[in-house]
Amino acid sequence: MAQSQNTSIHLQTTGVSYLGFGGKVGKFLVGDKALEFYPDNNVERYIQIPWSNMISIGANVSGKKISRHFEIYTDSGKFLFASKDSGKILKLAREQIGNDKVVKLPTLVQVIGRQFRKIFKKQA
């Protein structure tokens, strides 16, 4: 039986978890103790990430638009999620873990640009 760690829920929304093979559609519960994800097809395969275990959480930002995809870095690994309400999730995370742990991740163009600079720097 899945047992929530939260005593109060601040946001409940739908989303996708990219842990393992393929994406799993389910529900996010953002509360006072943890960020939780419960898949629709099997609730027993839940993911609970306590705020105290989070190293950082981030998403791609271009202008004022926040990407649907966001990553959570913990002491046990990296988790990739997507939600239409990723901006709201990041704002609630900022209240729980602090402003310095909510980061802006590089875009695909920035990552490719860094790789090109590394290649040309080695040749010169």
PDB file of C-alpha atoms in Angstrom:
ATOM      1  CA  MET A   1       0.000   0.000   0.000  1.00  0.00           C
ATOM      2  CA  ALA A   2       1.456   3.352  -1.036  1.00  0.00           C
ATOM      3  CA  GLN A   3       1.789   5.739   1.912  1.00  0.00           C
ATOM      4  CA  SER A   4       2.412   9.440   1.341  1.00  0.00           C
ATOM      5  CA  GLN A   5       5.192  11.175   3.293  1.00  0.00           C
ATOM      6  CA  ASN A   6       3.381  14.527   3.137  1.00  0.00           C
ATOM      7  CA  THR A   7       1.037  15.783   5.820  1.00  0.00           C
ATOM      8  CA  SER A   8      -0.355  18.523   3.557  1.00  0.00           C
ATOM      9  CA  ILE A   9      -0.473  18.791  -0.240  1.00  0.00           C
ATOM     10  CA  HIS A  10       0.282  22.123  -1.968  1.00  0.00           C
ATOM     11  CA  LEU A  11      -0.150  20.954  -5.587  1.00  0.00           C
ATOM     12  CA  GLN A  12      -1.566  17.907  -7.341  1.00  0.00           C
ATOM     13  CA  THR A  13      -1.042  17.642 -11.093  1.00  0.00           C
ATOM     14  CA  THR A  14      -0.446  15.105 -13.855  1.00  0.00           C
ATOM     15  CA  GLY A  15       2.875  14.369 -15.505  1.00  0.00           C
ATOM     16  CA  VAL A  16       5.350  11.813 -16.794  1.00  0.00           C
ATOM     17  CA  SER A  17       8.290  10.083 -15.140  1.00  0.00           C
ATOM     18  CA  TYR A  18      11.204   9.000 -17.329  1.00  0.00           C
ATOM     19  CA  LEU A  19      12.699   6.534 -14.859  1.00  0.00           C
ATOM     20  CA  GLY A  20      13.473   3.187 -16.439  1.00  0.00           C
ATOM     21  CA  PHE A  21      12.286   2.111 -19.882  1.00  0.00           C
ATOM     22  CA  GLY A  22       9.764   4.500 -21.427  1.00  0.00           C
ATOM     23  CA  GLY A  23       7.678   7.160 -19.751  1.00  0.00           C
ATOM     24  CA  LYS A  24       5.085   6.474 -17.107  1.00  0.00           C
ATOM     25  CA  VAL A  25       2.057   8.771 -16.867  1.00  0.00           C
ATOM     26  CA  GLY A  26       0.843   9.557 -13.380  1.00  0.00           C
ATOM     27  CA  LYS A  27       0.156  12.125 -10.677  1.00  0.00           C
ATOM     28  CA  PHE A  28       2.521  14.494  -8.879  1.00  0.00           C
ATOM     29  CA  LEU A  29       1.895  15.388  -5.259  1.00  0.00           C
ATOM     30  CA  VAL A  30       3.956  18.332  -4.043  1.00  0.00           C
ATOM     31  CA  GLY A  31       3.682  18.716  -0.295  1.00  0.00           C
ATOM     32  CA  ASP A  32       5.397  19.888   2.843  1.00  0.00           C
ATOM     33  CA  LYS A  33       7.789  16.914   3.202  1.00  0.00           C
ATOM     34  CA  ALA A  34       8.437  15.557  -0.309  1.00  0.00           C
ATOM     35  CA  LEU A  35       7.761  15.557  -4.038  1.00  0.00           C
ATOM     36  CA  GLU A  36       5.925  12.353  -4.921  1.00  0.00           C
ATOM     37  CA  PHE A  37       4.995  10.675  -8.205  1.00  0.00           C
ATOM     38  CA  TYR A  38       2.407   7.901  -8.441  1.00  0.00           C
ATOM     39  CA  PRO A  39       2.057   6.132 -11.837  1.00  0.00           C
ATOM     40  CA  ASP A  40      -1.496   5.540 -13.072  1.00  0.00           C
ATOM     41  CA  ASN A  41      -0.910   1.927 -14.151  1.00  0.00           C
ATOM     42  CA  ASN A  42       0.647   0.719 -10.849  1.00  0.00           C
ATOM     43  CA  VAL A  43       0.513   3.029  -7.830  1.00  0.00           C
ATOM     44  CA  GLU A  44       2.871   0.723  -5.903  1.00  0.00           C
ATOM     45  CA  ARG A  45       5.764   1.793  -8.186  1.00  0.00           C
ATOM     46  CA  TYR A  46       5.744   5.300  -6.691  1.00  0.00           C
ATOM     47  CA  ILE A  47       8.694   7.705  -6.407  1.00  0.00           C
ATOM     48  CA  GLN A  48       9.056   9.766  -3.238  1.00  0.00           C
ATOM     49  CA  ILE A  49      11.829  12.348  -3.073  1.00  0.00           C
ATOM     50  CA  PRO A  50      12.113  14.114   0.315  1.00  0.00           C
ATOM     51  CA  TRP A  51      13.101  17.777   0.189  1.00  0.00           C
ATOM     52  CA  SER A  52      16.064  17.044   2.461  1.00  0.00           C
ATOM     53  CA  ASN A  53      17.574  14.604  -0.094  1.00  0.00           C
ATOM     54  CA  MET A  54      17.449  17.040  -3.042  1.00  0.00           C
ATOM     55  CA  ILE A  55      20.756  18.508  -4.156  1.00  0.00           C
ATOM     56  CA  SER A  56      19.138  20.605  -6.894  1.00  0.00           C
ATOM     57  CA  ILE A  57      16.140  20.843  -9.195  1.00  0.00           C
ATOM     58  CA  GLY A  58      16.185  22.585 -12.561  1.00  0.00           C
ATOM     59  CA  ALA A  59      14.604  23.141 -15.951  1.00  0.00           C
ATOM     60  CA  ASN A  60      15.435  24.807 -19.256  1.00  0.00           C
ATOM     61  CA  VAL A  61      14.343  28.440 -19.413  1.00  0.00           C
ATOM     62  CA  SER A  62      14.206  30.462 -22.627  1.00  0.00           C
ATOM     63  CA  GLY A  63      13.017  33.993 -22.109  1.00  0.00           C
ATOM     64  CA  LYS A  64      10.174  33.691 -19.627  1.00  0.00           C
ATOM     65  CA  LYS A  65       9.058  30.250 -20.813  1.00  0.00           C
ATOM     66  CA  ILE A  66       9.893  27.264 -18.614  1.00  0.00           C
ATOM     67  CA  SER A  67      10.294  23.869 -20.247  1.00  0.00           C
ATOM     68  CA  ARG A  68       7.876  21.049 -19.428  1.00  0.00           C
ATOM     69  CA  HIS A  69      10.828  18.827 -18.545  1.00  0.00           C
ATOM     70  CA  PHE A  70      12.678  19.185 -15.271  1.00  0.00           C
ATOM     71  CA  GLU A  71      15.449  17.259 -13.550  1.00  0.00           C
ATOM     72  CA  ILE A  72      15.915  16.500  -9.885  1.00  0.00           C
ATOM     73  CA  TYR A  73      19.392  15.688  -8.587  1.00  0.00           C
ATOM     74  CA  THR A  74      19.519  13.768  -5.304  1.00  0.00           C
ATOM     75  CA  ASP A  75      22.185  11.984  -3.316  1.00  0.00           C
ATOM     76  CA  SER A  76      21.026   8.706  -4.932  1.00  0.00           C
ATOM     77  CA  GLY A  77      20.867   9.853  -8.575  1.00  0.00           C
ATOM     78  CA  LYS A  78      19.085  11.926 -11.206  1.00  0.00           C
ATOM     79  CA  PHE A  79      15.346  11.856 -11.940  1.00  0.00           C
ATOM     80  CA  LEU A  80      13.758  13.239 -15.114  1.00  0.00           C
ATOM     81  CA  PHE A  81      10.112  14.317 -15.142  1.00  0.00           C
ATOM     82  CA  ALA A  82       7.741  16.298 -17.362  1.00  0.00           C
ATOM     83  CA  SER A  83       4.592  18.184 -16.435  1.00  0.00           C
ATOM     84  CA  LYS A  84       2.481  20.986 -17.862  1.00  0.00           C
ATOM     85  CA  ASP A  85       2.787  22.631 -14.422  1.00  0.00           C
ATOM     86  CA  SER A  86       6.582  22.423 -14.122  1.00  0.00           C
ATOM     87  CA  GLY A  87       6.785  26.151 -13.326  1.00  0.00           C
ATOM     88  CA  LYS A  88       4.461  25.737 -10.348  1.00  0.00           C
ATOM     89  CA  ILE A  89       6.427  22.692  -9.161  1.00  0.00           C
ATOM     90  CA  LEU A  90       9.689  24.655  -9.337  1.00  0.00           C
ATOM     91  CA  LYS A  91       8.177  27.587  -7.403  1.00  0.00           C
ATOM     92  CA  LEU A  92       6.979  25.278  -4.630  1.00  0.00           C
ATOM     93  CA  ALA A  93      10.383  23.559  -4.584  1.00  0.00           C
ATOM     94  CA  ARG A  94      12.042  26.972  -4.200  1.00  0.00           C
ATOM     95  CA  GLU A  95      10.001  27.564  -1.031  1.00  0.00           C
ATOM     96  CA  GLN A  96      11.021  24.186   0.403  1.00  0.00           C
ATOM     97  CA  ILE A  97      14.715  23.792  -0.539  1.00  0.00           C
ATOM     98  CA  GLY A  98      15.839  27.375  -1.108  1.00  0.00           C
ATOM     99  CA  ASN A  99      16.575  29.651  -4.032  1.00  0.00           C
ATOM    100  CA  ASP A 100      20.177  28.460  -4.552  1.00  0.00           C
ATOM    101  CA  LYS A 101      19.124  24.836  -5.252  1.00  0.00           C
ATOM    102  CA  VAL A 102      16.656  25.720  -8.027  1.00  0.00           C
ATOM    103  CA  VAL A 103      18.871  26.036 -11.106  1.00  0.00           C
ATOM    104  CA  LYS A 104      18.555  26.976 -14.755  1.00  0.00           C
ATOM    105  CA  LEU A 105      19.702  24.078 -16.951  1.00  0.00           C
ATOM    106  CA  PRO A 106      21.487  24.703 -20.275  1.00  0.00           C
ATOM    107  CA  THR A 107      19.491  24.428 -23.497  1.00  0.00           C
ATOM    108  CA  LEU A 108      20.396  22.013 -26.280  1.00  0.00           C
ATOM    109  CA  VAL A 109      21.993  24.823 -28.314  1.00  0.00           C
ATOM    110  CA  GLN A 110      24.185  25.817 -25.337  1.00  0.00           C
ATOM    111  CA  VAL A 111      25.342  22.213 -24.806  1.00  0.00           C
ATOM    112  CA  ILE A 112      26.252  21.796 -28.497  1.00  0.00           C
ATOM    113  CA  GLY A 113      28.065  25.160 -28.476  1.00  0.00           C
ATOM    114  CA  ARG A 114      30.174  24.076 -25.491  1.00  0.00           C
ATOM    115  CA  GLN A 115      31.145  20.858 -27.272  1.00  0.00           C
ATOM    116  CA  PHE A 116      32.265  22.794 -30.373  1.00  0.00           C
ATOM    117  CA  ARG A 117      34.308  25.198 -28.224  1.00  0.00           C
ATOM    118  CA  LYS A 118      36.043  22.256 -26.523  1.00  0.00           C
ATOM    119  CA  ILE A 119      36.895  20.685 -29.887  1.00  0.00           C
ATOM    120  CA  PHE A 120      38.323  23.895 -31.358  1.00  0.00           C
ATOM    121  CA  LYS A 121      40.180  24.738 -28.150  1.00  0.00           C
ATOM    122  CA  LYS A 122      41.993  21.367 -28.226  1.00  0.00           C
ATOM    123  CA  GLN A 123      43.031  21.849 -31.882  1.00  0.00           C
ATOM    124  CA  ALA A 124      44.434  25.335 -31.371  1.00  0.00           C
TER     125      ALA A 124
END
